[in-house]
Every structure is written in structure tokens, then in C-alpha cells.
Short mmCIF file of C-alpha atoms in Angstrom, two decimals:
data_model
loop_
_atom_site.label_atom_id
_atom_site.label_comp_id
_atom_site.label_asym_id
_atom_site.label_seq_id
_atom_site.Cartn_x
_atom_site.Cartn_y
_atom_site.Cartn_z
CA THR A 1 126.77 32.98 103.30
CA VAL A 2 123.65 31.13 104.36
CA ALA A 3 121.90 29.04 101.73
CA LEU A 4 119.65 26.01 102.14
CA LEU A 5 118.61 25.84 98.51
CA LEU A 6 118.34 22.30 97.19
CA ILE A 7 117.78 22.21 93.43
CA PRO A 8 119.37 19.61 91.13
CA GLN A 9 121.64 21.51 88.73
CA ALA A 10 120.64 19.28 85.81
CA ALA A 11 116.96 20.07 86.35
CA CYS A 12 117.65 23.81 86.25
CA ASN A 13 119.62 23.48 83.04
CA GLU A 14 116.52 22.06 81.37
CA HIS A 15 113.88 24.40 82.75
CA LYS A 16 113.25 28.11 83.10
CA VAL A 17 113.64 29.47 86.63
CA ALA A 18 112.04 32.46 88.34
CA VAL A 19 113.35 34.00 91.57
CA LEU A 20 111.19 35.98 94.00
CA VAL A 21 113.14 38.37 96.22
CA HIS A 22 110.67 39.15 98.96
CA GLY A 23 110.24 42.83 99.78
CA TYR A 24 110.84 44.47 103.15
CA HIS A 25 108.88 47.44 104.48
CA LEU A 26 110.91 50.55 103.78
CA GLN A 27 110.31 51.93 107.27
CA ALA A 28 111.22 48.66 109.00
CA PHE A 29 114.07 48.47 111.51
CA ASP A 30 117.52 47.89 109.99
CA TRP A 31 116.23 47.90 106.40
CA GLU A 32 119.64 48.15 104.74
CA ARG A 33 121.16 45.27 106.73
CA VAL A 34 118.16 43.00 106.10
CA VAL A 35 117.84 43.81 102.40
CA TRP A 36 121.48 44.35 101.45
CA GLY A 37 123.39 42.46 104.13
CA ASP A 38 126.47 42.75 106.30
CA PRO A 39 129.59 42.70 104.07
CA ALA A 40 131.96 42.83 107.04
CA LYS A 41 130.61 39.45 108.20
CA GLY A 42 130.01 38.07 104.72
CA LEU A 43 126.26 37.82 105.35
CA LEU A 44 124.14 38.30 102.25
CA GLY A 45 120.86 40.18 102.51
CA ARG A 46 117.82 39.32 100.42
CA VAL A 47 118.95 41.19 97.31
CA PRO A 48 122.52 39.83 96.92
CA GLN A 49 121.26 36.36 97.84
CA GLY A 50 118.64 36.66 95.11
CA ILE A 51 121.26 37.66 92.53
CA LEU A 52 123.53 34.80 93.62
CA VAL A 53 120.66 32.33 93.19
CA ALA A 54 119.76 33.88 89.84
CA ASP A 55 123.35 33.45 88.64
CA GLN A 56 123.64 29.92 89.98
CA PHE A 57 120.62 28.77 87.99
CA ASP A 58 120.63 31.37 85.22
CA ALA A 59 117.17 32.63 86.21
CA ASN A 60 114.97 33.95 83.44
CA LEU A 61 112.94 36.18 85.75
CA ILE A 62 113.76 37.98 89.01
CA ILE A 63 110.72 39.39 90.81
CA PHE A 64 110.98 42.08 93.48
CA GLY A 65 108.08 42.88 95.83
CA THR A 66 106.05 44.73 97.04
CA GLY A 67 103.84 47.81 96.92
CA ALA A 68 103.14 47.79 100.65
CA SER A 69 105.40 50.73 101.52
CA SER A 70 106.96 53.74 99.83
CA THR A 71 109.60 56.41 100.24
CA ALA A 72 108.76 60.00 101.19
CA GLY A 73 108.95 60.78 97.48
CA GLY A 74 106.38 58.12 96.61
CA GLU A 75 108.68 55.43 95.18
CA LEU A 76 107.14 52.06 95.98
CA GLU A 77 109.00 49.35 97.87
CA ALA A 78 109.77 47.08 94.91
CA GLU A 79 110.88 49.95 92.69
CA HIS A 80 113.07 51.41 95.43
CA THR A 81 114.71 48.03 96.06
CA VAL A 82 115.57 47.56 92.37
CA ARG A 83 116.95 51.12 92.14
CA TYR A 84 119.01 50.38 95.26
CA LEU A 85 120.37 47.24 93.58
CA GLU A 86 121.28 49.22 90.45
CA ARG A 87 123.23 51.77 92.51
CA ARG A 88 125.13 49.22 94.56
CA PHE A 89 125.46 46.33 92.14
CA ASP A 90 129.27 46.41 91.98
CA ASP A 91 129.48 46.60 95.79
CA MET A 92 128.44 42.95 96.01
CA THR A 93 132.10 41.97 95.60
CA SER A 94 132.66 43.22 99.18
CA PHE A 95 130.77 40.19 100.54
CA GLY A 96 133.64 37.92 99.55
CA GLY A 97 133.16 34.28 98.65
CA ARG A 98 131.83 33.62 95.15
CA LEU A 99 130.88 37.25 94.73
CA ALA A 100 134.43 38.49 95.32
CA ALA A 101 135.65 36.97 92.06
CA ALA A 102 132.41 37.43 90.12
CA ASP A 103 132.33 39.43 86.89
CA MET A 104 129.97 42.19 87.97
CA SER A 105 129.73 43.65 84.49
CA ARG A 106 128.47 40.30 83.21
CA LEU A 107 126.03 39.86 86.07
CA ARG A 108 124.70 43.40 85.68
CA GLU A 109 124.24 43.04 81.92
CA ARG A 110 122.66 39.61 82.25
CA PHE A 111 120.31 40.00 85.19
CA LEU A 112 119.24 43.63 85.59
CA PRO A 113 117.10 43.41 82.41
CA ARG A 114 115.42 40.34 83.92
CA CYS A 115 114.36 42.19 87.09
CA VAL A 116 110.68 43.10 87.34
CA CYS A 117 108.76 44.92 90.06
CA ASP A 118 105.61 43.63 91.70
CA SER A 119 104.26 46.88 93.11
CA VAL A 120 100.72 45.54 93.49
CA SER A 121 100.99 42.96 96.26
CA GLN A 122 100.52 44.22 99.80
CA ASN A 123 101.66 41.26 101.91
CA THR A 124 103.64 38.02 101.76
CA ARG A 125 100.74 35.86 100.65
CA GLN A 126 99.84 38.18 97.77
CA GLU A 127 103.50 38.43 96.86
CA VAL A 128 103.83 34.65 96.53
CA ALA A 129 100.52 34.38 94.65
CA ARG A 130 101.58 36.96 92.07
CA ALA A 131 105.02 35.37 91.74
CA ILE A 132 103.41 31.99 91.00
CA ASP A 133 101.30 33.55 88.25
CA MET A 134 104.22 35.56 86.84
CA ALA A 135 106.46 32.49 86.82
CA ILE A 136 103.90 30.36 84.96
CA ASP A 137 103.03 33.18 82.56
CA ASN A 138 106.73 33.42 81.65
CA GLY A 139 107.05 29.69 81.07
CA CYS A 140 109.01 28.95 84.24
CA SER A 141 108.72 25.53 85.86
CA THR A 142 110.71 26.46 88.98
CA LEU A 143 110.17 29.31 91.43
CA VAL A 144 112.72 30.08 94.14
CA LEU A 145 111.60 32.17 97.13
CA VAL A 146 114.38 34.26 98.70
CA SER A 147 113.93 35.99 102.04
CA SER A 148 115.33 36.34 105.55
CA SER A 149 115.71 33.21 107.67
CA THR A 150 113.11 34.64 110.05
CA HIS A 151 110.63 35.19 107.21
CA ILE A 152 111.17 32.30 104.81
CA PRO A 153 109.15 29.78 106.91
CA ARG A 154 106.10 32.01 106.49
CA CYS A 155 106.79 32.32 102.76
CA VAL A 156 106.83 28.54 102.42
CA ARG A 157 103.65 28.20 104.49
CA ASP A 158 101.86 30.71 102.25
CA ALA A 159 103.12 28.99 99.11
CA CYS A 160 101.83 25.63 100.34
CA ALA A 161 98.44 27.12 101.23
CA LEU A 162 98.14 28.79 97.84
CA LEU A 163 98.96 25.60 95.98
CA GLU A 164 96.37 23.71 98.04
CA GLU A 165 93.76 26.32 97.17
CA ARG A 166 94.76 26.41 93.51
CA PRO A 167 95.32 22.80 92.39
CA ASP A 168 95.70 23.95 88.77
CA LYS A 169 99.10 25.32 89.81
CA LEU A 170 100.30 22.02 91.34
CA LEU A 171 103.15 20.03 89.86
CA ALA A 172 100.93 17.45 88.15
CA HIS A 173 99.05 20.15 86.26
CA ALA A 174 101.25 23.22 85.68
CA PRO A 175 103.96 22.06 86.41
CA LEU A 176 105.54 24.41 88.96
CA THR A 177 108.01 23.42 91.66
CA ILE A 178 108.73 25.88 94.48
CA PHE A 179 111.97 26.01 96.47
CA ALA A 180 113.10 28.32 99.25
CA CYS A 181 116.45 29.96 100.02
CA PRO A 182 117.09 31.94 103.24
CA SER A 183 119.34 34.98 103.14
CA GLY A 184 121.95 35.53 105.82
CA THR A 185 120.34 38.48 107.59
CA PRO A 186 117.30 37.93 109.84
CA PHE A 187 115.03 40.76 111.02
CA ARG A 188 117.35 41.48 113.95
CA ALA A 189 121.03 40.62 114.00
CA SER A 190 120.74 39.01 117.43
CA GLU A 191 117.75 36.79 116.61
CA GLY A 192 117.90 34.08 113.95
CA ALA A 193 115.60 31.39 112.63
CA SER A 194 115.51 29.58 115.98
CA ARG A 195 113.35 32.44 117.27
CA VAL A 196 110.59 31.62 114.77
CA ALA A 197 107.77 29.66 116.39
CA ILE A 198 106.02 27.09 114.19
CA VAL A 199 102.81 25.61 115.59
CA GLU A 200 101.55 22.62 113.61
CA PRO A 201 98.03 21.17 113.81
CA PRO A 202 97.78 18.18 116.19
CA HIS A 203 98.89 15.02 114.39
CA ARG A 204 101.10 12.84 116.60
CA GLY A 205 99.42 9.49 117.29
CA ASP A 206 102.14 8.52 119.77
CA MET A 207 101.42 11.46 122.08
CA ASN A 208 98.76 12.06 124.71
CA ALA A 209 95.45 11.74 122.84
CA GLY A 210 93.97 14.46 125.02
CA MET A 211 96.37 16.96 123.49
CA ASP A 212 94.76 16.54 120.08
CA GLY A 213 91.74 18.44 121.34
CA ALA A 214 93.89 21.49 122.13
CA GLU A 215 94.38 23.07 118.72
CA LEU A 216 97.02 25.56 119.74
CA ASN A 217 97.71 26.43 116.11
CA THR A 218 94.15 27.76 115.74
CA LEU A 219 94.45 29.84 118.89
CA VAL A 220 97.79 31.29 117.82
CA SER A 221 96.36 32.14 114.40
CA LEU A 222 93.54 34.06 116.08
CA CYS A 223 96.00 35.86 118.38
CA VAL A 224 98.19 37.26 115.60
CA ARG A 225 95.13 38.74 113.87
CA LEU A 226 94.40 41.03 116.83
CA ASP A 227 95.19 44.72 116.53
CA ALA A 228 98.25 46.06 118.33
CA GLU A 229 96.43 47.20 121.45
CA LYS A 230 94.54 43.94 121.95
CA ARG A 231 97.65 41.89 121.19
CA ALA A 232 99.62 43.75 123.86
CA LYS A 233 96.85 43.15 126.38
CA LEU A 234 96.70 39.48 125.44
CA CYS A 235 100.46 39.06 125.88
CA MET A 236 100.29 40.63 129.33
CA HIS A 237 97.49 38.30 130.47
CA LEU A 238 99.02 35.25 128.81
CA GLU A 239 102.36 35.82 130.47
CA ALA A 240 100.63 36.00 133.85
CA ILE A 241 98.70 32.79 133.16
CA LEU A 242 101.82 30.89 132.05
CA LYS A 243 103.63 31.89 135.25
CA MET A 244 100.79 30.35 137.29
CA LEU A 245 100.84 27.02 135.43
#
């Protein structure tokens, strides 16, 4: 399994923990592999990874998002994901590792009642914002974000931005500490976290000073806000320009 979660065990024994299992659009490519995982390879999807984290730190609250998509019958994304977990809970032993020897009856009895659906949020940023509020409202001092390796960097970025905008939720005031844990299944099986591009604002004093005037991060942010047709046109022109440089 893939897990980069760094939380002192002693700290979690003293504090209440909330886990946010980020939702995945129900019509997205390879939904089952991304959300559930690949048992044959021992790769945990978002849901089993979330349960493993919840068990490791005895989480008091497990939040599932979102309300951004629904089944043909009208069941919202978060609700559908929790129902899927209920149906396949005992199948988690097929992933091997710690889950192979786990007492599924104990895990089911302990954690299913702690699962709640956030069917209101419509995107990652809203999902994190609601999870922060839900965690604090339930007396939790730690929030763990769980998502695919190709999505978790964005989750962390949004969490940082939200905390900057809402200083009342920062550690010195709330307190709330946020950690992140990637699951083992990225959006596409052939493309992992190394395919995620992160463009930081200019900040390196030891680099060409002229580069600080080229705020590529701002340009990229504008690009991803374009609609599909304009984005496709931009990519075509940009590719041509890059070949000339």
C-alpha cells in the first residue's frame, strides 16, 4: 500500500481525529479502481485507505464527499460511495497486508456508524472547507485528507488556502492540524504522482532575477479556468510555440 501519512501516534491517542475521504465523480474513468483499489496488486483505493487510516488512529469521524455527481437513480456521490463501502466492507481482506488479518466485524461495527456524507460540496475546495468545519464542530483537533496521489497535492493546496483565508481555524486559534495521506490508485493506472505539475510563485533568490517577473503560476491558473473548447485551442497553440522555442 501507499501511505505518506506522518502523525505521531501519541498525539492521536490524546486528540479526536477526523478523516476526509475525498469523493470521485461517479461518471469518471475507472471509478471502481480509483475509489476501491486494485486488490490483485495490493493497491488501496481512497475508501479502503480511509478505513485503514481511521483504524490506525481510531478516528471519531469519517467524512465522505461529495454531492457533485449522482447515479441514474439520483443517489448522490457521497451516499453512493458509503453504500458501496457497506456492500464490500468484508472484501477489504483481499488487499492483503494489514487488512488481510483485520477483524472486519470489529471494523464494520466500529467505523460504519462514524461515517457521514457531505452531499453539499461540489468541488475539492468546498469539500475541504466543509470537512474543516465538521471536524471542529465535532471536537476534532486533527483532520486527515485521503485521496489519490494525483489529487492529494490539490487537496493540500486548497486546505492551505482555506486556512490562510480563515485564520480562526489555524492551529494557534482552533486548534486544527491537517495531514494528508495518498491512496495507492491514481486517476489512471499508468500515470502516478510524478505526472502532477506544481507551479510555485517565483521565490528563488539564487536564480535569474529576470525570471521573477514571469509569474508562470498565474498564467497556468488562468489557463485551467478556460472552458474545454478554449483550453483545447490554447494547448494546440502552446504546443506549437514551445516547439519553436
